[in-house]
Amino acid sequence: MLLFWNNNPVNILCAQSRQTETIWKTDTSQHLIPLSGFKALLPRDAIAPIDSPEFVEQKLALKMYYDQEPVIVVKNGSSAKAYPLSILIWHEIVNDAIEDKKISITYCPLCNAAIVFAREMPWHGKHLVLDFGTSGMLRKSDLVMWDRQTESWWQQIEGKALVGSLSGARLAFIPSQIMSLKDFIDRYPDGLILSNNTGFDAEYGQNPYENYDHIDNQKPFLFEDNIDPRLPAM
């Protein structure tokens, strides 16, 4: 699918045809903000999350990626994993686990927000394990996620459910860092790296949002709120 930015075509990985009508089972009677606050652009999971991630050892990773490219790093116990932004920029969510923790690695390219959440949470006496996808919606130019168990809508940047039966719930943040692949390898010599063998045909290594973060961009596309003039928008 193509989006256009500065009159140039922008490729976005699509799992479905470009139509924004999606049949939701979300309980929209429960919401913390007006539904008009969401901007629907794509069908849900048109930007396809990775649900069955494959990992490679470091020697092979250096054949897939540049050693200076940024990766999101998560450590738990004796295990460490790295998720290259060159993959996340095309998928935005990876549903994964590291040792005994079930986690979702999330990245919003429009906000440059890389956040890792626990996928397990208590809710009204129940223990929930959630899987997340991309809703095809934005709120304040930030990724809106949805969980497949209740189809609630979640604001990525704060990990909070805003619409649906889980409205008001918050995901626990998992500590993470962004560093170069080289620094990850130096620091975690046994760490694993997300493979670019994702099962999807995407131009990994290419930026589908080229020029979005240009300093002269005073009004980010897709952002419809007021711009704070105290600092350049980008």
Coordinates of N, CA and C in Angstrom, one line a residue:
M1 N 0.8 -1.2 0.0 CA 0.0 0.0 0.0 C 0.9 1.2 0.0
L2 N 0.4 2.3 -0.6 CA 1.2 3.6 -0.6 C 0.5 4.7 0.1
L3 N 1.2 5.3 1.0 CA 0.8 6.6 1.6 C 1.7 7.6 0.9
F4 N 1.3 8.9 0.9 CA 2.1 9.9 0.2 C 2.5 11.0 1.2
W5 N 3.8 11.3 1.2 CA 4.4 12.3 2.1 C 5.3 13.2 1.2
N6 N 5.0 14.5 1.3 CA 5.7 15.5 0.4 C 5.6 15.0 -1.1
N7 N 4.4 14.5 -1.4 CA 4.1 14.1 -2.8 C 4.9 12.9 -3.2
N8 N 5.6 12.2 -2.3 CA 6.4 11.0 -2.6 C 5.7 9.8 -2.1
P9 N 5.6 8.7 -2.9 CA 5.0 7.5 -2.4 C 5.7 6.9 -1.2
V10 N 4.9 6.4 -0.2 CA 5.5 5.8 1.0 C 4.9 4.4 1.1
N11 N 5.7 3.4 1.1 CA 5.3 2.0 1.2 C 5.0 1.7 2.7
I12 N 3.8 1.1 2.9 CA 3.4 0.6 4.3 C 3.0 -0.8 4.1
L13 N 3.6 -1.7 5.0 CA 3.3 -3.1 4.9 C 1.8 -3.4 5.2
C14 N 1.1 -4.0 4.3 CA -0.3 -4.3 4.5 C -0.6 -5.8 4.5
A15 N -1.4 -6.2 5.5 CA -1.8 -7.6 5.5 C -3.2 -7.7 4.9
Q16 N -3.9 -6.6 4.7 CA -5.2 -6.6 4.1 C -5.3 -5.5 3.1
S17 N -6.4 -5.4 2.3 CA -6.6 -4.4 1.3 C -6.8 -3.0 2.1
R18 N -6.6 -1.9 1.3 CA -6.7 -0.6 2.0 C -8.2 -0.2 2.0
Q19 N -8.8 -0.5 3.1 CA -10.1 0.0 3.5 C -10.2 0.2 5.0
T20 N -10.8 1.2 5.4 CA -10.7 1.5 6.8 C -11.8 1.0 7.6
E21 N -12.8 0.4 7.0 CA -14.0 -0.1 7.7 C -13.5 -1.5 8.3
T22 N -13.6 -1.6 9.6 CA -13.3 -2.8 10.3 C -14.5 -3.1 11.3
I23 N -14.9 -4.4 11.3 CA -16.0 -4.8 12.2 C -15.3 -5.1 13.5
W24 N -15.7 -4.2 14.5 CA -15.1 -4.4 15.8 C -16.2 -5.0 16.8
K25 N -15.7 -5.8 17.7 CA -16.6 -6.3 18.8 C -16.3 -5.6 20.1
T26 N -15.6 -4.4 19.9 CA -15.3 -3.6 21.1 C -16.5 -3.1 21.7
D27 N -16.5 -3.1 23.1 CA -17.6 -2.5 23.8 C -17.4 -1.0 23.9
T28 N -17.8 -0.3 22.9 CA -17.6 1.2 22.8 C -18.4 2.0 23.7
S29 N -19.4 1.3 24.4 CA -20.1 2.1 25.4 C -19.2 2.4 26.6
Q30 N -18.1 1.7 26.7 CA -17.1 2.0 27.8 C -15.9 2.7 27.2
H31 N -15.8 4.0 27.5 CA -14.7 4.7 26.9 C -14.3 5.9 27.8
L32 N -13.0 6.2 27.9 CA -12.5 7.3 28.7 C -12.4 8.6 28.0
I33 N -12.4 8.6 26.7 CA -12.4 9.8 25.9 C -13.4 9.7 24.8
P34 N -13.8 10.8 24.2 CA -14.8 10.7 23.1 C -14.2 9.8 21.9
L35 N -15.0 9.1 21.3 CA -14.6 8.2 20.2 C -14.1 9.1 19.0
S36 N -14.5 10.3 18.9 CA -14.0 11.2 17.9 C -12.6 11.5 18.0
G37 N -11.9 11.1 19.1 CA -10.5 11.4 19.3 C -9.6 10.4 18.6
F38 N -10.2 9.4 17.9 CA -9.4 8.4 17.2 C -9.5 8.7 15.7
K39 N -8.4 8.6 15.0 CA -8.4 8.8 13.6 C -8.1 7.5 12.9
A40 N -9.1 7.0 12.2 CA -9.0 5.7 11.5 C -8.3 5.9 10.1
L41 N -7.3 5.1 9.9 CA -6.5 5.3 8.6 C -6.5 4.0 7.8
L42 N -6.4 2.8 8.5 CA -6.2 1.5 7.9 C -7.0 0.5 8.6
P43 N -7.2 -0.7 8.0 CA -7.9 -1.8 8.7 C -6.9 -2.2 9.9
R44 N -7.5 -2.9 10.9 CA -6.6 -3.3 11.9 C -5.6 -4.4 11.4
D45 N -4.5 -4.3 11.9 CA -3.4 -5.2 11.6 C -3.0 -5.1 10.1
A46 N -3.4 -4.0 9.4 CA -2.8 -3.8 8.1 C -1.3 -3.6 8.2
I47 N -0.9 -2.9 9.2 CA 0.5 -2.9 9.6 C 0.7 -4.1 10.5
A48 N 1.2 -5.2 10.0 CA 1.1 -6.5 10.6 C 2.0 -6.7 11.8
P49 N 1.5 -7.0 12.9 CA 2.4 -7.3 14.1 C 3.1 -8.7 13.8
I50 N 4.2 -8.9 14.5 CA 4.9 -10.2 14.5 C 4.5 -11.0 15.7
D51 N 3.9 -12.1 15.4 CA 3.4 -13.0 16.5 C 4.3 -14.2 16.7
S52 N 5.1 -14.6 15.8 CA 6.0 -15.8 15.9 C 7.4 -15.3 15.6
P53 N 8.0 -14.5 16.4 CA 9.3 -14.0 16.1 C 10.4 -15.1 16.1
E54 N 11.3 -15.0 15.1 CA 12.5 -15.9 15.1 C 13.7 -15.0 15.5
F55 N 14.7 -15.7 16.1 CA 15.8 -15.0 16.6 C 17.1 -15.7 16.1
V56 N 18.1 -14.9 15.9 CA 19.4 -15.5 15.4 C 20.5 -15.1 16.4
E57 N 21.6 -15.9 16.3 CA 22.8 -15.6 17.1 C 23.5 -14.4 16.5
Q58 N 24.5 -13.9 17.2 CA 25.1 -12.6 16.8 C 25.9 -12.6 15.5
K59 N 26.6 -13.7 15.3 CA 27.4 -13.8 14.0 C 26.5 -13.7 12.8
L60 N 25.3 -14.3 12.8 CA 24.4 -14.2 11.7 C 23.7 -12.9 11.7
A61 N 23.4 -12.3 12.9 CA 22.8 -11.0 12.9 C 23.7 -9.9 12.2
L62 N 25.0 -10.0 12.4 CA 25.9 -9.1 11.7 C 25.9 -9.2 10.2
K63 N 25.4 -10.3 9.7 CA 25.2 -10.4 8.2 C 23.8 -9.8 7.8
M64 N 22.9 -9.7 8.7 CA 21.6 -9.2 8.4 C 21.5 -7.7 8.6
Y65 N 22.2 -7.1 9.6 CA 22.1 -5.8 10.0 C 23.4 -5.1 10.1
Y66 N 23.4 -3.7 10.0 CA 24.6 -2.9 10.3 C 24.9 -2.9 11.8
D67 N 26.1 -2.9 12.1 CA 26.5 -3.0 13.6 C 26.1 -1.7 14.3
Q68 N 25.9 -0.6 13.6 CA 25.6 0.6 14.3 C 24.1 0.9 14.3
E69 N 23.3 0.1 13.8 CA 21.8 0.4 13.8 C 21.2 0.2 15.1
P70 N 20.1 1.0 15.4 CA 19.5 0.9 16.8 C 18.7 -0.3 17.0
V71 N 18.7 -0.8 18.2 CA 17.9 -2.0 18.6 C 17.3 -1.7 19.9
I72 N 16.1 -2.2 20.1 CA 15.4 -2.2 21.4 C 15.9 -3.4 22.2
V73 N 16.4 -3.2 23.4 CA 17.0 -4.2 24.2 C 16.2 -4.5 25.4
V74 N 15.9 -5.8 25.7 CA 15.1 -6.2 26.8 C 16.0 -7.3 27.5
K75 N 16.1 -7.3 28.8 CA 16.8 -8.3 29.6 C 15.9 -8.8 30.7
N76 N 15.9 -10.1 30.9 CA 15.2 -10.7 32.0 C 16.0 -12.0 32.4
G77 N 16.3 -12.0 33.7 CA 17.1 -13.1 34.2 C 18.5 -13.1 33.5
S78 N 18.8 -14.3 32.9 CA 20.1 -14.4 32.2 C 19.9 -14.2 30.7
S79 N 18.7 -13.9 30.3 CA 18.5 -13.7 28.8 C 18.4 -12.3 28.4
A80 N 18.8 -12.0 27.2 CA 18.7 -10.7 26.6 C 18.4 -10.8 25.2
K81 N 17.5 -9.9 24.7 CA 17.0 -9.9 23.3 C 17.1 -8.5 22.7
A82 N 17.4 -8.5 21.4 CA 17.4 -7.2 20.7 C 16.4 -7.2 19.6
Y83 N 15.7 -6.1 19.4 CA 14.7 -6.0 18.3 C 15.1 -4.7 17.5
P84 N 15.6 -4.9 16.3 CA 16.1 -3.8 15.4 C 14.9 -2.9 15.1
L85 N 15.1 -1.6 15.1 CA 14.1 -0.6 14.7 C 13.8 -0.7 13.2
S86 N 14.8 -1.3 12.5 CA 14.5 -1.4 11.0 C 13.4 -2.5 10.7
I87 N 13.2 -3.3 11.7 CA 12.1 -4.3 11.6 C 10.8 -3.7 12.3
L88 N 11.0 -3.1 13.4 CA 9.8 -2.5 14.2 C 9.2 -1.4 13.4
I89 N 9.9 -0.6 12.6 CA 9.3 0.5 11.9 C 8.2 0.0 10.9
W90 N 8.4 -1.3 10.5 CA 7.4 -1.9 9.5 C 6.3 -2.6 10.2
H91 N 6.5 -3.0 11.4 CA 5.5 -3.9 12.1 C 4.9 -3.3 13.4
E92 N 5.7 -2.5 14.1 CA 5.2 -1.7 15.2 C 5.0 -2.5 16.5
I93 N 4.7 -3.8 16.4 CA 4.4 -4.6 17.6 C 5.1 -6.0 17.4
V94 N 5.7 -6.5 18.4 CA 6.2 -7.9 18.4 C 5.6 -8.5 19.7
N95 N 4.8 -9.5 19.6 CA 4.3 -10.3 20.7 C 5.3 -11.4 21.0
D96 N 5.9 -11.4 22.2 CA 7.0 -12.3 22.4 C 7.0 -12.7 23.9
A97 N 8.1 -13.5 24.3 CA 8.3 -13.8 25.7 C 9.8 -13.9 25.9
I98 N 10.2 -13.5 27.1 CA 11.7 -13.7 27.5 C 11.7 -14.3 28.8
E99 N 12.2 -15.6 28.8 CA 12.2 -16.4 30.0 C 10.7 -16.5 30.5
D100 N 10.4 -16.1 31.7 CA 9.0 -16.3 32.2 C 8.1 -15.1 32.0
K101 N 8.6 -14.1 31.2 CA 7.8 -12.9 31.0 C 7.2 -12.9 29.6
K102 N 5.9 -12.7 29.5 CA 5.3 -12.5 28.2 C 5.2 -11.0 28.0
I103 N 5.8 -10.6 26.8 CA 6.0 -9.2 26.6 C 5.5 -8.8 25.2
S104 N 5.2 -7.5 25.0 CA 5.0 -6.9 23.7 C 6.0 -5.8 23.5
I105 N 6.7 -5.8 22.5 CA 7.7 -4.8 22.1 C 6.9 -3.9 21.1
T106 N 6.8 -2.6 21.4 CA 6.0 -1.7 20.6 C 6.9 -0.5 20.2
Y107 N 6.6 0.0 19.0 CA 7.3 1.1 18.4 C 6.4 1.9 17.6
C108 N 6.2 3.2 17.9 CA 5.4 4.1 17.1 C 6.4 5.0 16.3
P109 N 6.5 4.8 15.0 CA 7.4 5.6 14.2 C 7.1 7.1 14.2
L110 N 5.8 7.4 14.3 CA 5.4 8.8 14.2 C 5.8 9.6 15.5
C111 N 5.9 8.9 16.6 CA 6.4 9.5 17.9 C 7.8 9.1 18.3
N112 N 8.4 8.2 17.5 CA 9.7 7.6 17.9 C 9.6 7.1 19.3
A113 N 8.5 6.4 19.7 CA 8.3 5.9 21.0 C 8.5 4.4 21.0
A114 N 9.6 3.9 21.7 CA 9.9 2.5 21.8 C 9.6 2.1 23.2
I115 N 8.5 1.3 23.4 CA 8.1 0.9 24.8 C 7.8 -0.6 24.8
V116 N 8.2 -1.2 25.9 CA 8.0 -2.6 26.1 C 7.0 -2.8 27.3
F117 N 6.0 -3.7 27.1 CA 5.0 -3.9 28.1 C 4.9 -5.4 28.4
A118 N 4.4 -5.6 29.7 CA 4.0 -7.0 30.1 C 2.7 -7.3 29.4
R119 N 2.5 -8.5 28.9 CA 1.3 -8.9 28.3 C 0.3 -9.5 29.3
E120 N 0.8 -9.8 30.5 CA 0.0 -10.4 31.5 C -0.5 -9.3 32.6
M121 N -1.7 -9.4 33.0 CA -2.1 -8.4 34.0 C -3.3 -9.0 34.7
P122 N -3.5 -8.6 36.0 CA -4.7 -8.9 36.8 C -5.8 -7.9 36.4
W123 N -7.0 -8.4 36.3 CA -8.2 -7.6 36.0 C -9.4 -8.1 36.7
H124 N -9.9 -7.4 37.7 CA -11.2 -7.8 38.3 C -11.2 -9.3 38.7
G125 N -10.1 -9.7 39.4 CA -10.0 -11.1 39.9 C -9.5 -12.1 38.8
K126 N -9.3 -11.7 37.6 CA -8.9 -12.6 36.6 C -7.4 -12.3 36.2
H127 N -6.8 -13.4 35.7 CA -5.4 -13.2 35.2 C -5.5 -13.2 33.7
L128 N -5.2 -12.1 33.0 CA -5.3 -12.0 31.6 C -3.9 -12.1 30.9
V129 N -3.9 -12.8 29.8 CA -2.7 -12.8 28.9 C -3.2 -12.3 27.6
L130 N -2.6 -11.1 27.2 CA -3.1 -10.4 26.0 C -2.1 -10.5 24.9
D131 N -2.7 -10.4 23.7 CA -1.9 -10.3 22.4 C -2.3 -9.0 21.8
F132 N -1.4 -8.3 21.2 CA -1.7 -7.0 20.7 C -1.5 -6.9 19.2
G133 N -2.3 -6.1 18.6 CA -2.1 -5.8 17.2 C -2.3 -4.3 17.0
T134 N -2.1 -3.8 15.7 CA -2.2 -2.4 15.3 C -3.7 -2.2 14.9
S135 N -4.3 -1.2 15.5 CA -5.7 -1.0 15.3 C -6.0 -0.3 13.9
G136 N -5.0 0.3 13.3 CA -5.2 1.1 12.1 C -5.6 2.5 12.5
M137 N -5.7 2.8 13.8 CA -6.1 4.2 14.2 C -4.9 4.9 14.9
L138 N -5.0 6.2 14.9 CA -4.0 7.0 15.7 C -4.8 7.9 16.6
R139 N -4.1 8.3 17.7 CA -4.6 9.3 18.6 C -3.5 10.2 18.9
K140 N -3.6 11.5 18.5 CA -2.5 12.5 18.7 C -1.2 11.9 18.0
S141 N -1.4 11.3 16.8 CA -0.3 10.8 16.0 C 0.4 9.6 16.7
D142 N -0.2 9.0 17.7 CA 0.4 7.9 18.4 C -0.3 6.6 18.1
L143 N 0.4 5.5 17.9 CA -0.2 4.2 17.7 C -1.3 3.9 18.7
V144 N -2.4 3.4 18.2 CA -3.5 2.8 19.0 C -3.4 1.3 18.8
M145 N -3.2 0.6 19.9 CA -3.1 -0.9 19.8 C -4.5 -1.4 20.1
W146 N -4.7 -2.7 19.8 CA -5.9 -3.4 20.2 C -5.5 -4.8 20.7
D147 N -6.2 -5.3 21.8 CA -5.9 -6.6 22.2 C -6.9 -7.6 21.6
R148 N -6.5 -8.8 21.3 CA -7.3 -9.8 20.6 C -8.3 -10.5 21.5
Q149 N -8.0 -10.3 22.8 CA -8.9 -11.0 23.8 C -10.2 -10.3 24.0
T150 N -10.2 -8.9 24.1 CA -11.4 -8.1 24.4 C -11.6 -7.1 23.3
E151 N -10.7 -6.9 22.4 CA -10.7 -5.9 21.4 C -10.8 -4.5 21.9
S152 N -10.3 -4.3 23.1 CA -10.2 -2.9 23.7 C -9.1 -2.2 22.9
W153 N -9.2 -0.8 23.0 CA -8.2 0.0 22.3 C -7.3 0.7 23.3
W154 N -6.0 0.6 23.0 CA -4.9 1.0 23.9 C -4.1 2.1 23.3
Q155 N -3.8 3.2 24.1 CA -2.9 4.2 23.7 C -1.5 3.7 24.0
Q156 N -0.6 3.6 22.9 CA 0.7 3.0 23.1 C 1.6 3.8 24.0
I157 N 1.6 5.1 23.9 CA 2.6 5.8 24.6 C 2.4 5.8 26.1
E158 N 1.2 5.5 26.6 CA 1.0 5.4 28.0 C 0.5 4.0 28.5
G159 N 0.3 3.1 27.5 CA 0.0 1.7 27.9 C -1.4 1.6 28.6
K160 N -2.3 2.4 28.2 CA -3.6 2.5 28.9 C -4.7 2.2 27.9
A161 N -5.7 1.4 28.4 CA -6.9 1.1 27.6 C -7.9 2.2 27.7
L162 N -8.2 2.8 26.6 CA -9.1 4.0 26.5 C -10.6 3.6 26.1
V163 N -10.7 2.5 25.4 CA -12.1 2.1 24.9 C -12.2 0.6 25.1
G164 N -13.4 0.2 25.5 CA -13.6 -1.3 25.6 C -13.8 -1.7 27.0
S165 N -13.9 -3.1 27.1 CA -14.2 -3.6 28.4 C -13.0 -3.5 29.4
L166 N -11.8 -3.2 28.9 CA -10.7 -3.0 29.8 C -10.4 -1.6 30.0
S167 N -11.3 -0.7 29.6 CA -11.1 0.8 29.8 C -10.5 1.1 31.2
G168 N -9.5 1.8 31.3 CA -8.9 2.2 32.6 C -7.7 1.3 33.0
A169 N -7.6 0.1 32.3 CA -6.5 -0.7 32.7 C -5.2 -0.2 32.1
R170 N -4.1 -0.5 32.8 CA -2.8 0.0 32.4 C -1.8 -1.3 32.4
L171 N -1.0 -1.3 31.3 CA 0.0 -2.3 31.2 C 1.2 -2.0 32.0
A172 N 1.8 -3.0 32.6 CA 3.1 -2.7 33.3 C 4.2 -2.5 32.3
F173 N 5.0 -1.5 32.6 CA 6.2 -1.2 31.7 C 7.3 -2.1 32.1
I174 N 8.0 -2.6 31.0 CA 9.2 -3.5 31.2 C 10.4 -2.6 30.8
P175 N 11.4 -2.6 31.7 CA 12.6 -1.8 31.4 C 13.2 -2.2 30.1
S176 N 13.6 -1.2 29.3 CA 14.2 -1.5 28.0 C 15.2 -0.3 27.7
Q177 N 16.1 -0.6 26.7 CA 17.0 0.5 26.3 C 17.1 0.4 24.8
I178 N 17.5 1.6 24.2 CA 17.8 1.6 22.8 C 19.3 1.8 22.7
M179 N 20.0 0.9 22.0 CA 21.5 1.0 21.8 C 21.8 0.5 20.4
S180 N 23.0 0.6 20.0 CA 23.4 0.0 18.7 C 23.6 -1.5 18.9
L181 N 23.4 -2.1 17.7 CA 23.6 -3.6 17.7 C 25.0 -4.0 18.2
K182 N 26.0 -3.2 17.9 CA 27.4 -3.5 18.4 C 27.4 -3.4 19.9
D183 N 26.8 -2.3 20.5 CA 26.9 -2.2 21.9 C 26.1 -3.4 22.6
F184 N 25.0 -3.8 22.0 CA 24.3 -5.0 22.5 C 25.2 -6.2 22.5
I185 N 25.9 -6.4 21.4 CA 26.7 -7.6 21.3 C 27.8 -7.5 22.3
D186 N 28.4 -6.4 22.5 CA 29.5 -6.2 23.5 C 29.0 -6.4 24.9
R187 N 27.8 -6.0 25.2 CA 27.3 -6.0 26.5 C 26.7 -7.4 26.9
Y188 N 26.1 -8.0 25.9 CA 25.4 -9.3 26.1 C 25.9 -10.3 25.0
P189 N 27.0 -10.9 25.3 CA 27.6 -11.8 24.2 C 26.8 -13.0 23.9
D190 N 25.8 -13.4 24.8 CA 25.0 -14.5 24.5 C 23.6 -14.1 24.1
G191 N 23.4 -12.8 23.9 CA 22.1 -12.3 23.5 C 21.6 -12.7 22.1
L192 N 20.3 -12.7 21.9 CA 19.7 -13.1 20.6 C 19.1 -11.8 20.0
I193 N 19.1 -11.9 18.6 CA 18.6 -10.7 17.9 C 17.4 -11.2 17.0
L194 N 16.4 -10.4 16.9 CA 15.2 -10.7 16.1 C 15.7 -10.8 14.6
S195 N 15.3 -11.9 14.0 CA 15.6 -12.1 12.6 C 14.8 -11.3 11.7
N196 N 15.4 -11.0 10.5 CA 14.5 -10.4 9.5 C 13.7 -11.4 8.7
N197 N 13.8 -12.6 9.0 CA 13.0 -13.7 8.5 C 11.6 -13.7 9.2
T198 N 10.8 -12.7 8.8 CA 9.5 -12.5 9.6 C 8.3 -13.2 8.9
G199 N 8.5 -13.7 7.7 CA 7.3 -14.2 7.0 C 6.6 -13.2 6.2
F200 N 7.1 -11.9 6.2 CA 6.5 -10.9 5.5 C 7.5 -10.3 4.5
D201 N 6.9 -9.8 3.4 CA 7.7 -9.2 2.3 C 7.8 -7.7 2.5
A202 N 8.8 -7.3 3.2 CA 9.0 -5.8 3.5 C 10.4 -5.4 3.1
E203 N 10.5 -4.1 2.8 CA 11.8 -3.5 2.4 C 12.6 -3.1 3.7
Y204 N 12.9 -4.1 4.5 CA 13.7 -3.8 5.7 C 14.9 -3.1 5.4
G205 N 15.2 -2.1 6.2 CA 16.4 -1.2 5.9 C 16.0 0.1 5.2
Q206 N 14.8 0.1 4.7 CA 14.3 1.3 4.0 C 13.3 2.0 5.0
N207 N 13.3 3.4 5.0 CA 12.5 4.1 5.9 C 11.2 4.5 5.2
P208 N 10.0 3.9 5.6 CA 8.8 4.3 4.9 C 8.2 5.6 5.3
Y209 N 8.9 6.3 6.2 CA 8.5 7.7 6.7 C 9.5 8.7 6.4
E210 N 10.2 8.6 5.2 CA 11.3 9.4 4.9 C 10.8 10.9 4.9
N211 N 11.6 11.8 5.5 CA 11.4 13.2 5.6 C 10.4 13.6 6.7
Y212 N 9.7 12.6 7.3 CA 8.7 12.9 8.3 C 9.4 13.7 9.4
D213 N 10.6 13.4 9.8 CA 11.2 14.0 11.0 C 12.1 15.2 10.6
H214 N 11.9 15.7 9.4 CA 12.8 16.8 8.9 C 12.5 18.0 9.8
I215 N 13.6 18.8 10.1 CA 13.4 19.9 11.1 C 12.5 21.0 10.5
D216 N 12.4 21.1 9.2 CA 11.5 22.1 8.6 C 10.0 21.7 8.6
N217 N 9.7 20.5 9.1 CA 8.3 20.0 9.1 C 7.7 20.6 10.3
Q218 N 6.9 21.7 10.1 CA 6.3 22.4 11.2 C 5.0 21.8 11.6
K219 N 4.4 21.0 10.7 CA 3.0 20.4 11.0 C 3.1 19.0 10.6
P220 N 3.4 18.1 11.5 CA 3.5 16.7 11.1 C 2.2 16.2 10.5
F221 N 2.4 15.5 9.4 CA 1.2 14.9 8.7 C 0.5 13.9 9.6
L222 N -0.8 13.8 9.6 CA -1.6 13.0 10.4 C -1.9 13.5 11.8
F223 N -1.2 14.6 12.2 CA -1.4 15.3 13.5 C -2.4 16.4 13.3
E224 N -3.5 16.4 14.1 CA -4.6 17.4 13.9 C -4.8 18.2 15.1
D225 N -4.0 18.1 16.1 CA -4.1 18.9 17.3 C -3.3 20.2 17.2
N226 N -3.3 21.0 18.2 CA -2.5 22.3 18.2 C -1.0 21.9 18.4
I227 N -0.2 22.7 17.7 CA 1.3 22.5 17.8 C 1.8 23.4 18.8
D228 N 2.5 22.9 19.8 CA 3.2 23.8 20.8 C 4.3 24.5 20.1
P229 N 4.3 25.9 20.1 CA 5.3 26.7 19.3 C 6.6 26.8 20.1
R230 N 6.8 26.4 21.3 CA 8.0 26.7 22.1 C 9.2 25.9 21.5
L231 N 9.0 24.8 20.9 CA 10.1 24.1 20.3 C 9.7 23.6 18.9
P232 N 10.6 23.4 18.0 CA 10.3 22.9 16.7 C 9.5 21.5 16.8
A233 N 8.5 21.3 16.0 CA 7.7 20.2 16.1 C 8.5 18.9 16.0
M234 N 9.4 18.9 15.1 CA 10.2 17.6 14.9 C 11.6 17.7 15.4

